[in-house]
Amino acid sequence: MHVHVTVDQGGWQPAPGPEPGSRWWQRIRWGYNLALAALSLTLAGPWGALLASVRDEESLAGAWVMAVIPLIVLGYLDNARRVEAAAAHPDLWTPKWRAAAMRLLLWAAALGTVLTLPITTLVYALTGVMPA
């Protein structure tokens, strides 16, 4: 029986990496988002009515374009305001209020779009029936 022992003396061992942070679904503030979603319903109704009138009078594609562009812009601004609030001093309230206002507008646009366009689009796609 032969035993070979190798000792590596290549230098210092690297320091272990930092502990992984919490996952994205663990960082969601459920109460905050549910409260803003409920408050946004007052704005989602008029936005949905506007999208429905565009859908009925102009075209379904036009209503989707009209819905998606503000969603993209509000999503970008929501992310920017959220980062601004996270980087601000904890005693400053203005960045937090701006982030909450932007999230409220994003919820309103998303809920107004979801409550107005997808079902109609599905019905049009499945039946082929378009409004007269």
PDB file of N, CA and C in Angstrom, residues 60-111:
ATOM      1  N   LEU A  60     -58.253  48.395 -31.027  1.00  0.00           N
ATOM      2  CA  LEU A  60     -57.723  47.642 -29.892  1.00  0.00           C
ATOM      3  C   LEU A  60     -56.212  47.813 -29.802  1.00  0.00           C
ATOM      4  N   ALA A  61     -55.534  47.807 -30.949  1.00  0.00           N
ATOM      5  CA  ALA A  61     -54.080  47.994 -30.953  1.00  0.00           C
ATOM      6  C   ALA A  61     -53.707  49.385 -30.429  1.00  0.00           C
ATOM      7  N   GLY A  62     -54.483  50.377 -30.796  1.00  0.00           N
ATOM      8  CA  GLY A  62     -54.228  51.723 -30.297  1.00  0.00           C
ATOM      9  C   GLY A  62     -54.386  51.812 -28.791  1.00  0.00           C
ATOM     10  N   ALA A  63     -55.379  51.109 -28.258  1.00  0.00           N
ATOM     11  CA  ALA A  63     -55.569  51.098 -26.807  1.00  0.00           C
ATOM     12  C   ALA A  63     -54.403  50.400 -26.112  1.00  0.00           C
ATOM     13  N   TRP A  64     -53.897  49.317 -26.707  1.00  0.00           N
ATOM     14  CA  TRP A  64     -52.744  48.636 -26.119  1.00  0.00           C
ATOM     15  C   TRP A  64     -51.509  49.528 -26.148  1.00  0.00           C
ATOM     16  N   VAL A  65     -51.289  50.214 -27.246  1.00  0.00           N
ATOM     17  CA  VAL A  65     -50.140  51.121 -27.324  1.00  0.00           C
ATOM     18  C   VAL A  65     -50.289  52.232 -26.299  1.00  0.00           C
ATOM     19  N   MET A  66     -51.495  52.760 -26.190  1.00  0.00           N
ATOM     20  CA  MET A  66     -51.759  53.822 -25.229  1.00  0.00           C
ATOM     21  C   MET A  66     -51.580  53.338 -23.791  1.00  0.00           C
ATOM     22  N   ALA A  67     -51.773  52.051 -23.540  1.00  0.00           N
ATOM     23  CA  ALA A  67     -51.621  51.500 -22.197  1.00  0.00           C
ATOM     24  C   ALA A  67     -50.175  51.128 -21.887  1.00  0.00           C
ATOM     25  N   VAL A  68     -49.461  50.591 -22.875  1.00  0.00           N
ATOM     26  CA  VAL A  68     -48.127  50.059 -22.616  1.00  0.00           C
ATOM     27  C   VAL A  68     -47.086  51.163 -22.456  1.00  0.00           C
ATOM     28  N   ILE A  69     -47.175  52.215 -23.242  1.00  0.00           N
ATOM     29  CA  ILE A  69     -46.160  53.275 -23.156  1.00  0.00           C
ATOM     30  C   ILE A  69     -46.133  53.918 -21.767  1.00  0.00           C
ATOM     31  N   PRO A  70     -47.273  54.312 -21.184  1.00  0.00           N
ATOM     32  CA  PRO A  70     -47.206  54.836 -19.815  1.00  0.00           C
ATOM     33  C   PRO A  70     -46.732  53.801 -18.798  1.00  0.00           C
ATOM     34  N   LEU A  71     -47.050  52.526 -19.015  1.00  0.00           N
ATOM     35  CA  LEU A  71     -46.568  51.492 -18.090  1.00  0.00           C
ATOM     36  C   LEU A  71     -45.043  51.413 -18.107  1.00  0.00           C
ATOM     37  N   ILE A  72     -44.443  51.509 -19.283  1.00  0.00           N
ATOM     38  CA  ILE A  72     -42.986  51.463 -19.385  1.00  0.00           C
ATOM     39  C   ILE A  72     -42.368  52.688 -18.706  1.00  0.00           C
ATOM     40  N   VAL A  73     -42.910  53.857 -18.996  1.00  0.00           N
ATOM     41  CA  VAL A  73     -42.371  55.091 -18.403  1.00  0.00           C
ATOM     42  C   VAL A  73     -42.552  55.078 -16.887  1.00  0.00           C
ATOM     43  N   LEU A  74     -43.734  54.694 -16.416  1.00  0.00           N
ATOM     44  CA  LEU A  74     -43.971  54.660 -14.967  1.00  0.00           C
ATOM     45  C   LEU A  74     -43.132  53.591 -14.280  1.00  0.00           C
ATOM     46  N   GLY A  75     -42.904  52.471 -14.939  1.00  0.00           N
ATOM     47  CA  GLY A  75     -42.037  51.441 -14.366  1.00  0.00           C
ATOM     48  C   GLY A  75     -40.611  51.937 -14.196  1.00  0.00           C
ATOM     49  N   TYR A  76     -40.107  52.640 -15.208  1.00  0.00           N
ATOM     50  CA  TYR A  76     -38.763  53.216 -15.114  1.00  0.00           C
ATOM     51  C   TYR A  76     -38.686  54.258 -13.995  1.00  0.00           C
ATOM     52  N   LEU A  77     -39.665  55.164 -13.955  1.00  0.00           N
ATOM     53  CA  LEU A  77     -39.660  56.205 -12.927  1.00  0.00           C
ATOM     54  C   LEU A  77     -39.860  55.625 -11.528  1.00  0.00           C
ATOM     55  N   ASP A  78     -40.672  54.575 -11.418  1.00  0.00           N
ATOM     56  CA  ASP A  78     -40.864  53.921 -10.128  1.00  0.00           C
ATOM     57  C   ASP A  78     -39.542  53.341  -9.628  1.00  0.00           C
ATOM     58  N   ASN A  79     -38.811  52.697 -10.523  1.00  0.00           N
ATOM     59  CA  ASN A  79     -37.528  52.137 -10.135  1.00  0.00           C
ATOM     60  C   ASN A  79     -36.551  53.233  -9.726  1.00  0.00           C
ATOM     61  N   ALA A  80     -36.525  54.331 -10.475  1.00  0.00           N
ATOM     62  CA  ALA A  80     -35.619  55.440 -10.151  1.00  0.00           C
ATOM     63  C   ALA A  80     -35.968  56.054  -8.802  1.00  0.00           C
ATOM     64  N   ARG A  81     -37.247  56.259  -8.544  1.00  0.00           N
ATOM     65  CA  ARG A  81     -37.658  56.853  -7.264  1.00  0.00           C
ATOM     66  C   ARG A  81     -37.413  55.898  -6.093  1.00  0.00           C
ATOM     67  N   ARG A  82     -37.553  54.597  -6.336  1.00  0.00           N
ATOM     68  CA  ARG A  82     -37.313  53.621  -5.280  1.00  0.00           C
ATOM     69  C   ARG A  82     -35.830  53.597  -4.913  1.00  0.00           C
ATOM     70  N   VAL A  83     -34.948  53.676  -5.919  1.00  0.00           N
ATOM     71  CA  VAL A  83     -33.512  53.723  -5.653  1.00  0.00           C
ATOM     72  C   VAL A  83     -33.151  55.025  -4.949  1.00  0.00           C
ATOM     73  N   GLU A  84     -33.772  56.116  -5.375  1.00  0.00           N
ATOM     74  CA  GLU A  84     -33.522  57.410  -4.735  1.00  0.00           C
ATOM     75  C   GLU A  84     -33.929  57.374  -3.262  1.00  0.00           C
ATOM     76  N   ALA A  85     -35.065  56.761  -2.967  1.00  0.00           N
ATOM     77  CA  ALA A  85     -35.522  56.678  -1.579  1.00  0.00           C
ATOM     78  C   ALA A  85     -34.628  55.758  -0.754  1.00  0.00           C
ATOM     79  N   ALA A  86     -34.137  54.692  -1.353  1.00  0.00           N
ATOM     80  CA  ALA A  86     -33.262  53.774  -0.621  1.00  0.00           C
ATOM     81  C   ALA A  86     -31.921  54.417  -0.303  1.00  0.00           C
ATOM     82  N   ALA A  87     -31.442  55.294  -1.197  1.00  0.00           N
ATOM     83  CA  ALA A  87     -30.141  55.924  -0.994  1.00  0.00           C
ATOM     84  C   ALA A  87     -30.223  57.196  -0.157  1.00  0.00           C
ATOM     85  N   ALA A  88     -31.415  57.685   0.089  1.00  0.00           N
ATOM     86  CA  ALA A  88     -31.564  58.944   0.836  1.00  0.00           C
ATOM     87  C   ALA A  88     -31.350  58.706   2.331  1.00  0.00           C
ATOM     88  N   HIS A  89     -31.125  59.781   3.022  1.00  0.00           N
ATOM     89  CA  HIS A  89     -30.988  59.717   4.480  1.00  0.00           C
ATOM     90  C   HIS A  89     -32.307  59.224   5.079  1.00  0.00           C
ATOM     91  N   PRO A  90     -32.250  58.384   6.100  1.00  0.00           N
ATOM     92  CA  PRO A  90     -33.489  57.833   6.661  1.00  0.00           C
ATOM     93  C   PRO A  90     -34.456  58.878   7.218  1.00  0.00           C
ATOM     94  N   ASP A  91     -33.974  60.049   7.578  1.00  0.00           N
ATOM     95  CA  ASP A  91     -34.853  61.075   8.130  1.00  0.00           C
ATOM     96  C   ASP A  91     -35.587  61.883   7.058  1.00  0.00           C
ATOM     97  N   LEU A  92     -35.191  61.771   5.814  1.00  0.00           N
ATOM     98  CA  LEU A  92     -35.834  62.524   4.741  1.00  0.00           C
ATOM     99  C   LEU A  92     -37.104  61.807   4.291  1.00  0.00           C
ATOM    100  N   TRP A  93     -38.202  62.536   4.288  1.00  0.00           N
ATOM    101  CA  TRP A  93     -39.485  61.947   3.899  1.00  0.00           C
ATOM    102  C   TRP A  93     -39.837  62.190   2.442  1.00  0.00           C
ATOM    103  N   THR A  94     -39.311  63.245   1.848  1.00  0.00           N
ATOM    104  CA  THR A  94     -39.673  63.590   0.474  1.00  0.00           C
ATOM    105  C   THR A  94     -39.364  62.470  -0.522  1.00  0.00           C
ATOM    106  N   PRO A  95     -38.172  61.852  -0.485  1.00  0.00           N
ATOM    107  CA  PRO A  95     -37.928  60.757  -1.430  1.00  0.00           C
ATOM    108  C   PRO A  95     -38.868  59.567  -1.219  1.00  0.00           C
ATOM    109  N   LYS A  96     -39.236  59.323   0.023  1.00  0.00           N
ATOM    110  CA  LYS A  96     -40.167  58.214   0.307  1.00  0.00           C
ATOM    111  C   LYS A  96     -41.557  58.514  -0.248  1.00  0.00           C
ATOM    112  N   TRP A  97     -41.994  59.773  -0.104  1.00  0.00           N
ATOM    113  CA  TRP A  97     -43.312  60.158  -0.623  1.00  0.00           C
ATOM    114  C   TRP A  97     -43.322  60.116  -2.146  1.00  0.00           C
ATOM    115  N   ARG A  98     -42.208  60.560  -2.772  1.00  0.00           N
ATOM    116  CA  ARG A  98     -42.129  60.499  -4.231  1.00  0.00           C
ATOM    117  C   ARG A  98     -42.163  59.063  -4.730  1.00  0.00           C
ATOM    118  N   ALA A  99     -41.461  58.179  -4.026  1.00  0.00           N
ATOM    119  CA  ALA A  99     -41.461  56.766  -4.414  1.00  0.00           C
ATOM    120  C   ALA A  99     -42.850  56.160  -4.245  1.00  0.00           C
ATOM    121  N   ALA A 100     -43.548  56.530  -3.164  1.00  0.00           N
ATOM    122  CA  ALA A 100     -44.898  56.007  -2.951  1.00  0.00           C
ATOM    123  C   ALA A 100     -45.870  56.547  -3.997  1.00  0.00           C
ATOM    124  N   ALA A 101     -45.725  57.822  -4.360  1.00  0.00           N
ATOM    125  CA  ALA A 101     -46.610  58.395  -5.387  1.00  0.00           C
ATOM    126  C   ALA A 101     -46.382  57.727  -6.737  1.00  0.00           C
ATOM    127  N   MET A 102     -45.139  57.464  -7.072  1.00  0.00           N
ATOM    128  CA  MET A 102     -44.857  56.816  -8.346  1.00  0.00           C
ATOM    129  C   MET A 102     -45.369  55.382  -8.345  1.00  0.00           C
ATOM    130  N   ARG A 103     -45.244  54.683  -7.224  1.00  0.00           N
ATOM    131  CA  ARG A 103     -45.763  53.312  -7.146  1.00  0.00           C
ATOM    132  C   ARG A 103     -47.285  53.318  -7.234  1.00  0.00           C
ATOM    133  N   LEU A 104     -47.929  54.337  -6.643  1.00  0.00           N
ATOM    134  CA  LEU A 104     -49.384  54.463  -6.742  1.00  0.00           C
ATOM    135  C   LEU A 104     -49.811  54.643  -8.208  1.00  0.00           C
ATOM    136  N   LEU A 105     -49.109  55.502  -8.939  1.00  0.00           N
ATOM    137  CA  LEU A 105     -49.439  55.706 -10.356  1.00  0.00           C
ATOM    138  C   LEU A 105     -49.179  54.449 -11.178  1.00  0.00           C
ATOM    139  N   LEU A 106     -48.115  53.734 -10.845  1.00  0.00           N
ATOM    140  CA  LEU A 106     -47.831  52.490 -11.559  1.00  0.00           C
ATOM    141  C   LEU A 106     -48.917  51.450 -11.301  1.00  0.00           C
ATOM    142  N   TRP A 107     -49.360  51.331 -10.057  1.00  0.00           N
ATOM    143  CA  TRP A 107     -50.457  50.413  -9.743  1.00  0.00           C
ATOM    144  C   TRP A 107     -51.729  50.817 -10.472  1.00  0.00           C
ATOM    145  N   ALA A 108     -52.018  52.113 -10.515  1.00  0.00           N
ATOM    146  CA  ALA A 108     -53.233  52.572 -11.193  1.00  0.00           C
ATOM    147  C   ALA A 108     -53.187  52.238 -12.678  1.00  0.00           C
ATOM    148  N   ALA A 109     -52.054  52.487 -13.316  1.00  0.00           N
ATOM    149  CA  ALA A 109     -51.935  52.185 -14.742  1.00  0.00           C
ATOM    150  C   ALA A 109     -52.016  50.687 -14.998  1.00  0.00           C
ATOM    151  N   ALA A 110     -51.376  49.909 -14.157  1.00  0.00           N
ATOM    152  CA  ALA A 110     -51.390  48.456 -14.346  1.00  0.00           C
ATOM    153  C   ALA A 110     -52.784  47.881 -14.119  1.00  0.00           C
ATOM    154  N   LEU A 111     -53.449  48.299 -13.051  1.00  0.00           N
ATOM    155  CA  LEU A 111     -54.786  47.762 -12.766  1.00  0.00           C
ATOM    156  C   LEU A 111     -55.815  48.235 -13.792  1.00  0.00           C
TER     157      LEU A 111
END
